[in-house]
Coordinates of C-alpha atoms in Angstrom, one line a residue:
Chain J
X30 CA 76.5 50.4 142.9
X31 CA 78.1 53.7 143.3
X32 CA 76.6 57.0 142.2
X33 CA 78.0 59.6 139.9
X34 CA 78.4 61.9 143.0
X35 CA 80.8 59.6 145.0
X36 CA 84.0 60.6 145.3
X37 CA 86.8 58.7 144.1
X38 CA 88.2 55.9 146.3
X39 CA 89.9 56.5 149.3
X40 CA 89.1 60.6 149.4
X41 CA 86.1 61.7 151.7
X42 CA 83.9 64.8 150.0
X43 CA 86.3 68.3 151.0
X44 CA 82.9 69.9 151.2
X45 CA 84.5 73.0 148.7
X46 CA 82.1 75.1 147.6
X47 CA 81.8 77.2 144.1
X48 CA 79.8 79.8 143.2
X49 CA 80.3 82.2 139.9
X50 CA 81.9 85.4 141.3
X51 CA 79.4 88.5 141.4
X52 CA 79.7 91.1 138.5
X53 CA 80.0 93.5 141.1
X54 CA 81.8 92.6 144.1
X55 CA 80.4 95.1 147.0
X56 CA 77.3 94.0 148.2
X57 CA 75.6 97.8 149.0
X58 CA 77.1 98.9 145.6
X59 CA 74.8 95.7 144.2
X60 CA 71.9 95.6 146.2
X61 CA 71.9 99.6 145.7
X62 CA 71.6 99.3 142.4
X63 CA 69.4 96.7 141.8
X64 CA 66.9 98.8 143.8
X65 CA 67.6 101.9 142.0
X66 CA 66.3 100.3 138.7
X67 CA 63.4 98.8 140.6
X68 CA 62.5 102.5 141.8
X69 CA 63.2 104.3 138.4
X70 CA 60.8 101.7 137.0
X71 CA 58.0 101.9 139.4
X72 CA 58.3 105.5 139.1
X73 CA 58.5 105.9 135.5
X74 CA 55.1 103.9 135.2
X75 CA 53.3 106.0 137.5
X76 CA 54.3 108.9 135.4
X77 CA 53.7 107.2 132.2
X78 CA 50.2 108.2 131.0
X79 CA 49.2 105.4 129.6
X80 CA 45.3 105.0 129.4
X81 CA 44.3 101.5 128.7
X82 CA 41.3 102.3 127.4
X83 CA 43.0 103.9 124.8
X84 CA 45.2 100.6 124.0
X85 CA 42.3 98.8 124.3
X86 CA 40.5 100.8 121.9
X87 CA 43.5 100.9 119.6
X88 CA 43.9 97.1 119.0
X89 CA 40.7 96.4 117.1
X90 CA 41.4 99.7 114.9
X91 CA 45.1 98.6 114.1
X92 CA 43.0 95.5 112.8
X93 CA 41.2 97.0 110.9
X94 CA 44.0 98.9 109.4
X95 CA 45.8 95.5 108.5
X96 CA 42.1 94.2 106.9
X97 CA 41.6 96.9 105.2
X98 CA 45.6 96.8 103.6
X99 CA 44.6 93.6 102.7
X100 CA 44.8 92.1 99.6
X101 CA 47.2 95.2 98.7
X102 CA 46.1 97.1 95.7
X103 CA 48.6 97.5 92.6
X104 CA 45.7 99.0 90.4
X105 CA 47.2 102.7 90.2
X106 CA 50.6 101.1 89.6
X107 CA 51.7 104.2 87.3
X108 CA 51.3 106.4 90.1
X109 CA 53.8 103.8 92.0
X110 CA 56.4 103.4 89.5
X111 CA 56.8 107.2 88.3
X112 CA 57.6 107.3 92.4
X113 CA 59.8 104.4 92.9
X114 CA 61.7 105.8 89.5
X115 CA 62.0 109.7 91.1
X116 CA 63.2 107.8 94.1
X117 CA 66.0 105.9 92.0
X118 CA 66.7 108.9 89.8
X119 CA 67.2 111.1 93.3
X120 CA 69.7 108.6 95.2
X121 CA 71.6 108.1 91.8
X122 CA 71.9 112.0 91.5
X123 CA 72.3 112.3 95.1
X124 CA 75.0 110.1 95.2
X125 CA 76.7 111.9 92.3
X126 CA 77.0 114.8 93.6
X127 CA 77.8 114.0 97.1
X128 CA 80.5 111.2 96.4
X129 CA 82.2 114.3 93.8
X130 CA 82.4 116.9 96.6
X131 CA 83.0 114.1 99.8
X132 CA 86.3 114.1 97.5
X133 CA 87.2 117.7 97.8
X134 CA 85.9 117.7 101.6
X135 CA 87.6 114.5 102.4
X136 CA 91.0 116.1 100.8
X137 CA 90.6 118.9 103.1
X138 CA 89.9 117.4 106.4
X139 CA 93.0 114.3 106.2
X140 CA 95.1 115.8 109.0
X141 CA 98.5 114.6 107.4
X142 CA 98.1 116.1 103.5
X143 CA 95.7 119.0 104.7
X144 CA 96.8 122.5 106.6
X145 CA 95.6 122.8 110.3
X146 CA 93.1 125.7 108.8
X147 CA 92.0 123.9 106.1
X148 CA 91.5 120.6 108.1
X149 CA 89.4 122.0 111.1
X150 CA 87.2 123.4 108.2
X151 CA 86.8 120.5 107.0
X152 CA 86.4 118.5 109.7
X153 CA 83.5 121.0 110.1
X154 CA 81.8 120.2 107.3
X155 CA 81.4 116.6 107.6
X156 CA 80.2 117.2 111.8
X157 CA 77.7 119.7 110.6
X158 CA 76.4 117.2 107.7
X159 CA 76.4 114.3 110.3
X160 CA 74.7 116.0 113.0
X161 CA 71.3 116.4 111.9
X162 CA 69.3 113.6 110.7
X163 CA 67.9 113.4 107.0
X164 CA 64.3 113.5 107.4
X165 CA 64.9 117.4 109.9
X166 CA 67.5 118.4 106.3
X167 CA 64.9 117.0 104.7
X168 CA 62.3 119.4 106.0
X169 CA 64.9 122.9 106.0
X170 CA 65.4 122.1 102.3
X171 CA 61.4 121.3 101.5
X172 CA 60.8 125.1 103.2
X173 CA 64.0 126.4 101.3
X174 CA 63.3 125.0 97.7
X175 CA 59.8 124.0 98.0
X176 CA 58.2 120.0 97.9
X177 CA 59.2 117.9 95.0
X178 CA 62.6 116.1 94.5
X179 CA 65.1 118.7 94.6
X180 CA 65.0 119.0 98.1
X181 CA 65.5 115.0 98.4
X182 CA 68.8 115.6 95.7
X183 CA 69.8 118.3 98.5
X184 CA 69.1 116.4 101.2
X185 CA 71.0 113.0 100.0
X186 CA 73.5 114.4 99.2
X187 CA 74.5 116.2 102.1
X188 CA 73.7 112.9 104.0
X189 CA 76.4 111.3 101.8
X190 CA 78.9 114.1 102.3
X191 CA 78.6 113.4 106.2
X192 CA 79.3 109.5 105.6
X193 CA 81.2 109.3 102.3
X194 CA 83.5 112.4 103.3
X195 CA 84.0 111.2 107.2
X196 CA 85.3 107.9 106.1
X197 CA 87.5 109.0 103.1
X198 CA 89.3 111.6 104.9
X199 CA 90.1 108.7 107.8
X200 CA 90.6 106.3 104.6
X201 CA 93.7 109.1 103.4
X202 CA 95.2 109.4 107.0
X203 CA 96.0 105.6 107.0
X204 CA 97.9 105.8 103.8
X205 CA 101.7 104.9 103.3
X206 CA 103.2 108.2 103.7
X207 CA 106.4 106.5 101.8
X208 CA 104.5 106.8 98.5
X209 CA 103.7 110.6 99.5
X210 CA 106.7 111.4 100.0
X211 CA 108.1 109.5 96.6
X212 CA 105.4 112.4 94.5
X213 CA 106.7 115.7 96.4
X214 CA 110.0 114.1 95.8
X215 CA 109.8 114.8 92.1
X216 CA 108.4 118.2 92.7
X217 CA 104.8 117.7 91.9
X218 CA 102.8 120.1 93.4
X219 CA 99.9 119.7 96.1
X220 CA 97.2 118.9 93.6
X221 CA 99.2 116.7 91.1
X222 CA 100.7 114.9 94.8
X223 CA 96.8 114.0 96.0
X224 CA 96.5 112.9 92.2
X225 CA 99.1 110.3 92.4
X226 CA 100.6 110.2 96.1
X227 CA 97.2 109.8 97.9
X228 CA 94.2 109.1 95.3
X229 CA 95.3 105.4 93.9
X230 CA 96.0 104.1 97.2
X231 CA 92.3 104.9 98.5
X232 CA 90.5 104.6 95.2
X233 CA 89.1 101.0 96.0
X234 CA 87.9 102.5 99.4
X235 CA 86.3 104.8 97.4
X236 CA 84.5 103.0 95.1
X237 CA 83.2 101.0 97.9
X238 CA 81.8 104.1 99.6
X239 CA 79.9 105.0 96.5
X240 CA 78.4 101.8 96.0
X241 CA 77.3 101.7 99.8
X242 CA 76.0 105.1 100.0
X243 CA 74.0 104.2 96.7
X244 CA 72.5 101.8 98.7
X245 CA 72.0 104.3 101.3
X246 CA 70.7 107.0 99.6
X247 CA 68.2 104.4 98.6
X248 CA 66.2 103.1 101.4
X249 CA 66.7 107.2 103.0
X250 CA 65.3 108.8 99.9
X251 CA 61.9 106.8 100.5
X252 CA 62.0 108.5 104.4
X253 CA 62.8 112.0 103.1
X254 CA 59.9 111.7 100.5
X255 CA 57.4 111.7 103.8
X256 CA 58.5 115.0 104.7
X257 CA 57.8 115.9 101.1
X258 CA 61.0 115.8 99.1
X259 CA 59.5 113.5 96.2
X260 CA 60.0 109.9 95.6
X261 CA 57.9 106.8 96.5
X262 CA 58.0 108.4 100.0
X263 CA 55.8 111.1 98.8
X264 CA 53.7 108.6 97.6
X265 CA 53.1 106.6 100.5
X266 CA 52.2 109.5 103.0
X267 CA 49.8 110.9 100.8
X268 CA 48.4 107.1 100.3
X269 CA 48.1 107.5 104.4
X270 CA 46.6 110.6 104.8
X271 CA 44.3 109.4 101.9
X272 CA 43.1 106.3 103.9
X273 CA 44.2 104.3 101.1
X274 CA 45.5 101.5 103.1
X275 CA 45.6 98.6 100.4
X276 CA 47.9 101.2 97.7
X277 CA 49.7 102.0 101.0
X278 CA 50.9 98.6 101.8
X279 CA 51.5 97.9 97.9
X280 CA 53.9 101.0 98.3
X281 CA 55.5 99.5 101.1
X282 CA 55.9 96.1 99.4
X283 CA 57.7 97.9 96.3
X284 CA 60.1 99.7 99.1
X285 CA 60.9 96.7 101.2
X286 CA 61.4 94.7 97.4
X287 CA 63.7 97.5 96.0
X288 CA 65.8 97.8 99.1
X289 CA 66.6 94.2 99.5
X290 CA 67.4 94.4 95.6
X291 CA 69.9 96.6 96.2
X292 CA 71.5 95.6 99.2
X293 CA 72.2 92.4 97.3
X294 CA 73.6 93.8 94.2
X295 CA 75.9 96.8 96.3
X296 CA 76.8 93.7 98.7
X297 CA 77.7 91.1 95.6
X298 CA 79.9 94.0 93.8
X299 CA 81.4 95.1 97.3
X300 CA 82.7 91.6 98.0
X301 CA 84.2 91.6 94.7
X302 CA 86.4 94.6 95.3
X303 CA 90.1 94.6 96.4
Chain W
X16 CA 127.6 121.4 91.8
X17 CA 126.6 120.6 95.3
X18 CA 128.0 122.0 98.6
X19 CA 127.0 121.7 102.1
X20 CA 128.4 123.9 104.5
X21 CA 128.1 123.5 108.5
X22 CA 124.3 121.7 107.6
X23 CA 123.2 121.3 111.1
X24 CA 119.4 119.4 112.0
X25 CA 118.3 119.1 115.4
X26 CA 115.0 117.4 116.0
X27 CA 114.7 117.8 119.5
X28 CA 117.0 118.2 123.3
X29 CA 119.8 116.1 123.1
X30 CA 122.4 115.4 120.7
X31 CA 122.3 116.6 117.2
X32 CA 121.1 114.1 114.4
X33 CA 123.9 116.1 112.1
X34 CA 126.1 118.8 113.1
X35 CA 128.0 121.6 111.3
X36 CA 128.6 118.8 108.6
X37 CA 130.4 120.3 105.1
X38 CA 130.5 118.0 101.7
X39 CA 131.1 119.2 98.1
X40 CA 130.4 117.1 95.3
X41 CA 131.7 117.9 92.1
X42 CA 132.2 115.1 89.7
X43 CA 129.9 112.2 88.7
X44 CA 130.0 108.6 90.3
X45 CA 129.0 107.3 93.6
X46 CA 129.7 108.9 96.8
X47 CA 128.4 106.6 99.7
X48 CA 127.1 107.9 103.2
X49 CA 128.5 104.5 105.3
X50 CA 127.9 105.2 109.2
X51 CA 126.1 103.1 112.2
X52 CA 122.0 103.4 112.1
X53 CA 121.3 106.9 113.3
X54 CA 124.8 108.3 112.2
X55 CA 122.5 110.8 110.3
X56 CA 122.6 109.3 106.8
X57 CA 119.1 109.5 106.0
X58 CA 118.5 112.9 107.4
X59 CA 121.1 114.6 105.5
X60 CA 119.6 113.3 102.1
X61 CA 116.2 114.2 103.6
X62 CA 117.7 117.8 104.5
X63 CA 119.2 118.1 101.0
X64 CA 115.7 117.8 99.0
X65 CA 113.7 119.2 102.2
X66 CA 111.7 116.6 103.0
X67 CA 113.6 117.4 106.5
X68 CA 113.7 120.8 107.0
X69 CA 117.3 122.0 108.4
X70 CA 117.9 123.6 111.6
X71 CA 121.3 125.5 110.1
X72 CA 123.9 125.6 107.7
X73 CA 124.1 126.3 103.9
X74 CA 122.7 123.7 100.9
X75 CA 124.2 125.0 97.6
X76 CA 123.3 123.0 94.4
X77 CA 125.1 124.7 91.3
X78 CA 124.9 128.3 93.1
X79 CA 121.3 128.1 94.5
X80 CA 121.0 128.7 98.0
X81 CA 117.9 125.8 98.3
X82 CA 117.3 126.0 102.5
X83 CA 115.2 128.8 102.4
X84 CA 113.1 128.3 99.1
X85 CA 109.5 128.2 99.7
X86 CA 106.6 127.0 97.1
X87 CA 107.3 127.3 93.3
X88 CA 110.7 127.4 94.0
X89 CA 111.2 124.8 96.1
X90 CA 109.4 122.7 93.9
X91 CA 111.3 123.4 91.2
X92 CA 114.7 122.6 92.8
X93 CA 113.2 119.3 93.8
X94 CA 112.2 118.3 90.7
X95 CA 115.9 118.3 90.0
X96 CA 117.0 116.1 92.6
X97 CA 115.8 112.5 92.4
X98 CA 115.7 109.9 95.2
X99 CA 115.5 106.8 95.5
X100 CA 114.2 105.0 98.5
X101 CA 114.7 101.9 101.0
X102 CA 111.2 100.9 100.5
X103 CA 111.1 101.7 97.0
X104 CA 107.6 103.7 97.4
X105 CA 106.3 102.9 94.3
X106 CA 102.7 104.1 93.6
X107 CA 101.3 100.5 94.4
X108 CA 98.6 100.2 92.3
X109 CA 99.3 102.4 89.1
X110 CA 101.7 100.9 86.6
X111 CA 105.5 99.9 85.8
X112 CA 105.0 103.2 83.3
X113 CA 103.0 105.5 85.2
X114 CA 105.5 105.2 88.2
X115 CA 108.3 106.3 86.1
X116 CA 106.3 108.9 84.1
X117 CA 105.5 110.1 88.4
X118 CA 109.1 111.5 87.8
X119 CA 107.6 114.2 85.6
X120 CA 105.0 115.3 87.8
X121 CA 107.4 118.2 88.5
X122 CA 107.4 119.6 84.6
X123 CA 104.1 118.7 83.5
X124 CA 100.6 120.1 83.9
X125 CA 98.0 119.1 86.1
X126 CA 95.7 118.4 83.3
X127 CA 98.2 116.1 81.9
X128 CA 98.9 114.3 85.0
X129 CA 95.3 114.0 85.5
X130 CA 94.8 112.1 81.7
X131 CA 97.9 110.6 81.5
X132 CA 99.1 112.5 78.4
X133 CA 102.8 113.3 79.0
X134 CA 104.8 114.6 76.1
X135 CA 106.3 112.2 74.1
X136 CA 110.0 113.1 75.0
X137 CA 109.0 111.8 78.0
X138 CA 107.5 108.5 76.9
X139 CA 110.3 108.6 75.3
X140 CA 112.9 108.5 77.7
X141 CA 110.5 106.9 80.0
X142 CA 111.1 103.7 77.3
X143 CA 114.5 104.2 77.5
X144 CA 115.3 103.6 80.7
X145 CA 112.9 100.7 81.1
X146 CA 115.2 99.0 78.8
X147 CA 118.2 100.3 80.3
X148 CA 116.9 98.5 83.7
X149 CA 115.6 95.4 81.7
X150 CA 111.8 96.3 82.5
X151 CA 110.3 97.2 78.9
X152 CA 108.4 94.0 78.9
X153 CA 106.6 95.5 82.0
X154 CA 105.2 98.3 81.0
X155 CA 101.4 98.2 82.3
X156 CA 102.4 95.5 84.8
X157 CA 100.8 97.2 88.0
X158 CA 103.7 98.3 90.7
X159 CA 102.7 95.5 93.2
X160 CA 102.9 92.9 91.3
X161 CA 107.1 92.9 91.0
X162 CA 109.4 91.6 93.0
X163 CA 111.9 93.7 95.1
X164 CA 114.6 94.2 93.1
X165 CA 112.2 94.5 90.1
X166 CA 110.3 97.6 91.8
X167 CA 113.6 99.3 92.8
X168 CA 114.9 99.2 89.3
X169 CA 111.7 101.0 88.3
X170 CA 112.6 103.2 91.4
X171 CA 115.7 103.8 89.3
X172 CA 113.9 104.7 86.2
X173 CA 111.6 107.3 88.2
X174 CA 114.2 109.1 89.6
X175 CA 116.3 109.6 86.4
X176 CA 113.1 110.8 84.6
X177 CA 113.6 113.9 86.8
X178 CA 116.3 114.9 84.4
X179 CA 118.1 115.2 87.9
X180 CA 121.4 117.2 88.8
X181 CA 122.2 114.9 91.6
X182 CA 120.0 112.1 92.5
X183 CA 120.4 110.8 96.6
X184 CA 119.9 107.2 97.3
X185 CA 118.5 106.5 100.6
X186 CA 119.6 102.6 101.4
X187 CA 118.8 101.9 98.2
X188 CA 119.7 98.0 98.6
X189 CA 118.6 97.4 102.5
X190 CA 115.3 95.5 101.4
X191 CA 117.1 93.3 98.8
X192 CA 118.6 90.4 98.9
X193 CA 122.6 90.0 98.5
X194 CA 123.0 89.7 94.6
X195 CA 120.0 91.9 93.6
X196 CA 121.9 94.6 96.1
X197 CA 124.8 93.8 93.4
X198 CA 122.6 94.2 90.6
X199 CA 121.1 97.5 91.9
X200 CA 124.2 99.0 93.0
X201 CA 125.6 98.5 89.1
X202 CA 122.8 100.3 87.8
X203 CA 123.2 103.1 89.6
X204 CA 126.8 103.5 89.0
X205 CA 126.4 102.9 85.1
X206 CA 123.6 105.2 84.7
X207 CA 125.7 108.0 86.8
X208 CA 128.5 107.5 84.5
X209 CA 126.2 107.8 81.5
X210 CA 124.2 110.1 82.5
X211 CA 126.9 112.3 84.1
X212 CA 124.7 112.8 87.7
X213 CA 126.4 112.2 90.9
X214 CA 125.0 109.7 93.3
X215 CA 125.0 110.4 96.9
X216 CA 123.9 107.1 98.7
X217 CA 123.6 106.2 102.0
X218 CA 124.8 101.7 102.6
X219 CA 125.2 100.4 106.1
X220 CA 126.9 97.3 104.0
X221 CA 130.5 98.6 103.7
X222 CA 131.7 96.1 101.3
X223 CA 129.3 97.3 98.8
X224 CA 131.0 101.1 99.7
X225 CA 134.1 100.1 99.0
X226 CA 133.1 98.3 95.6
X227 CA 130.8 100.6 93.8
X228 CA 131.6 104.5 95.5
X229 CA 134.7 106.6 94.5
X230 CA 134.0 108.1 97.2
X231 CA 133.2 107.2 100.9
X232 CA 132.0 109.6 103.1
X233 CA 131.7 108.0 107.0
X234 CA 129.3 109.7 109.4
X235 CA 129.2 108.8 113.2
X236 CA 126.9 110.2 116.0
X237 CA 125.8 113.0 113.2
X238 CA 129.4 114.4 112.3
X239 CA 131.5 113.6 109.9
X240 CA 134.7 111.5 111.1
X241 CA 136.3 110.0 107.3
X242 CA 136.3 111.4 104.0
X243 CA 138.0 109.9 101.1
X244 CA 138.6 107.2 98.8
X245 CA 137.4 103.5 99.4
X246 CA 140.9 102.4 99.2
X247 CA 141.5 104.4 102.8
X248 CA 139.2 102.9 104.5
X249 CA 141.1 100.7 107.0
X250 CA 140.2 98.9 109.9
X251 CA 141.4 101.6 111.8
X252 CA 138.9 103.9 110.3
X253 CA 136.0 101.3 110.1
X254 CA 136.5 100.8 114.2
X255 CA 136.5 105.0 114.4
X256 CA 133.3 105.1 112.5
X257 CA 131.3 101.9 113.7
X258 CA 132.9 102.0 117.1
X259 CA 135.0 98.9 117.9
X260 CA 132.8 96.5 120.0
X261 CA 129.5 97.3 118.0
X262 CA 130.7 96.8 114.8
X263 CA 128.1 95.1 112.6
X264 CA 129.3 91.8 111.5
X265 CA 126.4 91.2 109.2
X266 CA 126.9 94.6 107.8
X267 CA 130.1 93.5 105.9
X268 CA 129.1 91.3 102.9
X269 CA 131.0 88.4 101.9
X270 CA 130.2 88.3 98.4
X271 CA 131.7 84.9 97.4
X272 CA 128.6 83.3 99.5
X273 CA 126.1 85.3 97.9
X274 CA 125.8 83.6 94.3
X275 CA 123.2 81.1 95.8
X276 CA 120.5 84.1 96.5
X277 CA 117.5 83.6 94.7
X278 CA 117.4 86.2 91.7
X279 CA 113.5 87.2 92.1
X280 CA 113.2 88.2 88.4
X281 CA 110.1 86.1 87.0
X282 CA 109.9 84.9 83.6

């Protein structure tokens, strides 16, 4: 009985050889490397102060923690809904008024209906409400306006002007110039031309933003509310500093519960949208 | 009415895309642009409503000097001339009657663009020509949803909404089949006659020139090289415009074959 390995009848073994070909083909360049990380590592953990005593000491009180979160406590459930309702009543405002001026800002920073002033100042704009995260706006607007939920309004919507505004405006630079040029044909002017040379062909992107950045605004206006901009975030980091572990995880349960709500409604009506 | 005097546009080095080219237009009916692709056809309409600004020469239309106008004028000179495109650009997804009410974005305010309320002169006349082009029943049909020749009929409508003095046709027909070509090309010249507005379109098909213009104007490497009646236009004059070896066979229709072409008009 032959094996499996034997070659075919009347052709001795060629004794070829295969091997997958390195990712990198010079062998210092590889080597080099591959000690490099090895180095960096080592190094890193020797600068790393990481006191296991400290880990160790930490394990049994993160238990504790979880114990004492356990079974979680809906009892001051008022106190829960009046902030999961400021936190819906925020995004939903939020979204409002960021969606309405993303319009204007988006307008002004398309590079083919815009002017090159206009456009770099609007471009502007959406890099300066992109570059900071929402929880640092979050705090300028809390020492600005003071704790509650007009600094999480602020704060959303600024968030949604960077997002909602950055894609509109690329959303209006992909549109069929033909249908552009059909409006200033008649001698419409630049407003009444966005109205009906540029709006109806980027109105379903639109829409779709919105919903999204509802959804958005959302799960970010719990965050915001930890650096004291109202909502169910405020809530919850008072719950922690309280020690009130069990409300705290009932808090949580609510967020995790209202943001897979809706992601599954803003997902079912974006699917339906054409 | 209109007159173009030595309209020169150069986009870049190299040879002009229309030089020191003169054309007056008096009377109403179809003049047709007929010249090789690149002759210049398209940017001379484009230079007559400015969506292509001209590097020289004179655009009268009825006295007005229109190659320097700027802002409120401009738009108000435009709003006068209609067009009609190869693609049709409709507004996709507004309606049959919003599209043509589009061609009164030039007299009416933003407030009424904005809510749709358009005088009703202009619903109107908007009505009207629906009928005229055998679209009433599609009203608040969106744009996308007809076929070619369907949305270049409404492209029709739009531009004789403007109220136009001349309205410039930019290969109205190159996207259509043989016989809705035919069909489109017989609007226009009816609603010119009845309308009294001269039509200045640009064809690359020559037998549709010679059928539906009363005029033929023949463009070649951006200058103008035949001017007259369709009747003139003789091999001779063809092989001076189109150049003799690339001539476009499939440029010239033979419309006895053309009868079989499906009609694209649903129910």
């Amino acid at each position: 009985m032959s094996s499996a390995a034997t070659p075919p009848v009347g052709r001795p073994p060629s004794g070829r050889l295969w091997h997958k070909p390195a990712a990198i083909k010079n062998p210092w360049l590889r080597w080099g490397l591959i000690a490099a990380v090895v180095a960096y590592a080592y190094w890193a953990y020797t600068f790393m102060p990481i006191n296991w005593d400290r880990v160790a000491a930490g394990l049994p009180r993160a238990a504790r923690i979880i114990n004492t979160a356990f079974p979680p406590d809906f009892a001051r459930w008022q106190l829960l809904y009046s902030g999961v309702l400021e936190s819906i009543q925020m995004a939903l405002v939020a979204t409002l008024l960021g969606v309405a001026l993303s319009v204007v800002v988006a307008v002004m920073a398309a590079r083919n209906i815009a002017p090159v002033v206009i456009y770099w100042f609007g471009r502007a704009i959406i890099v300066l409400a992109r570059s900071l995260h929402p929880v640092i706006v979050a705090i300028i607007f809390v020492k600005a306006v003071g704790f509650g939920p007009l600094a999480g309004i602020l704060t959303l919507t600024v968030y949604s002007v960077g997002f909602v505004g950055k894609l509109l405006a690329e959303a209006i630079e992909e549109i069929d110039r033909g249908q552009l040029e059909a409006i200033v044909s008649t001698g419409a002017g630049f407003a009444k031309t966005v109205l009906y040379g540029v709006f109806p062909q980027v109105l379903p992107r639109l829409v779709g933003l919105s919903i999204y950045q509802t959804d958005s605004n959302l799960r970010a206006s719990a965050i915001v509310g930890i650096a004291g901009a109202g909502g169910i975030g405020n809530t919850l980091s008072s719950a922690f500093r309280r020690f009130d572990y069990d409300f705290a995880f009932a808090i949580l349960l609510v967020i995790i519960g209202l943001i897979l709500v809706s992601e599954a409604v803003s997902g079912r009506i974006r699917s339906r949208l054409t | 009415m209109l007159k173009i005097t030595k309209l020169t546009k150069i986009y870049g080095p190299g040879r002009p895309a229309l030089y020191e080219f003169d054309l007056a237009i008096d009377e109403p009916g179809l003049t047709a642009i007929i010249g090789p692709s690149g002759a210049g056809k398209s940017t001379l309409l484009r230079c007559i409503n400015r969506l292509v600004e001209p590097t020289s020469g004179s655009i009268e239309l009825d006295g007005v000097e229109i190659t320097k106008l700027k802002g409120a004028a401009l738009r108000d000179v435009r709003r006068r001339i209609g067009m009609i495109f190869q693609s049709f650009n409709l507004i996709d997804r507004l309606t049959v009657m919003e599209n043509v009410l589009s061609g009164r974005l030039g007299y009416v305010s933003f407030w009424q663009a904005l809510t749709r309320r358009f005088p009703q002169e202009d619903i109107d006349r908007a009505y009207y020509l629906l009928e005229r082009v055998g679209l009433a029943h599609y009203v608040n049909k969106r744009a996308d949803a007809l076929s070619g020749g369907e949305r270049q009929r409404v492209g029709v409508a739009r531009a004789l909404m403007q109220d136009p003095k001349i309205i410039l046709a930019d290969e109205p027909t190159a996207s259509l089949d043989p016989k809705t070509s035919i069909q489109i090309m017989g609007f226009l010249k009816e609603l010119s006659e009845e309308f009294s507005i001269p039509v200045l379109v640009n064809l690359h098909n020559v037998e549709l020139a010679r059928r539906y213009s009363r005029r033929v104007v023949g463009l070649q490497g951006g200058r103008k090289v035949f001017d007259g009646n369709p009747g003139a236009l003789t091999e001779d004059v063809l092989d001076a415009i189109y150049g003799t070896a690339d001539r476009d066979p499939e440029g010239v229709l033979t419309l006895e074959s053309s009868t079989a072409a499906p009609s694209g008009v649903a129910g």
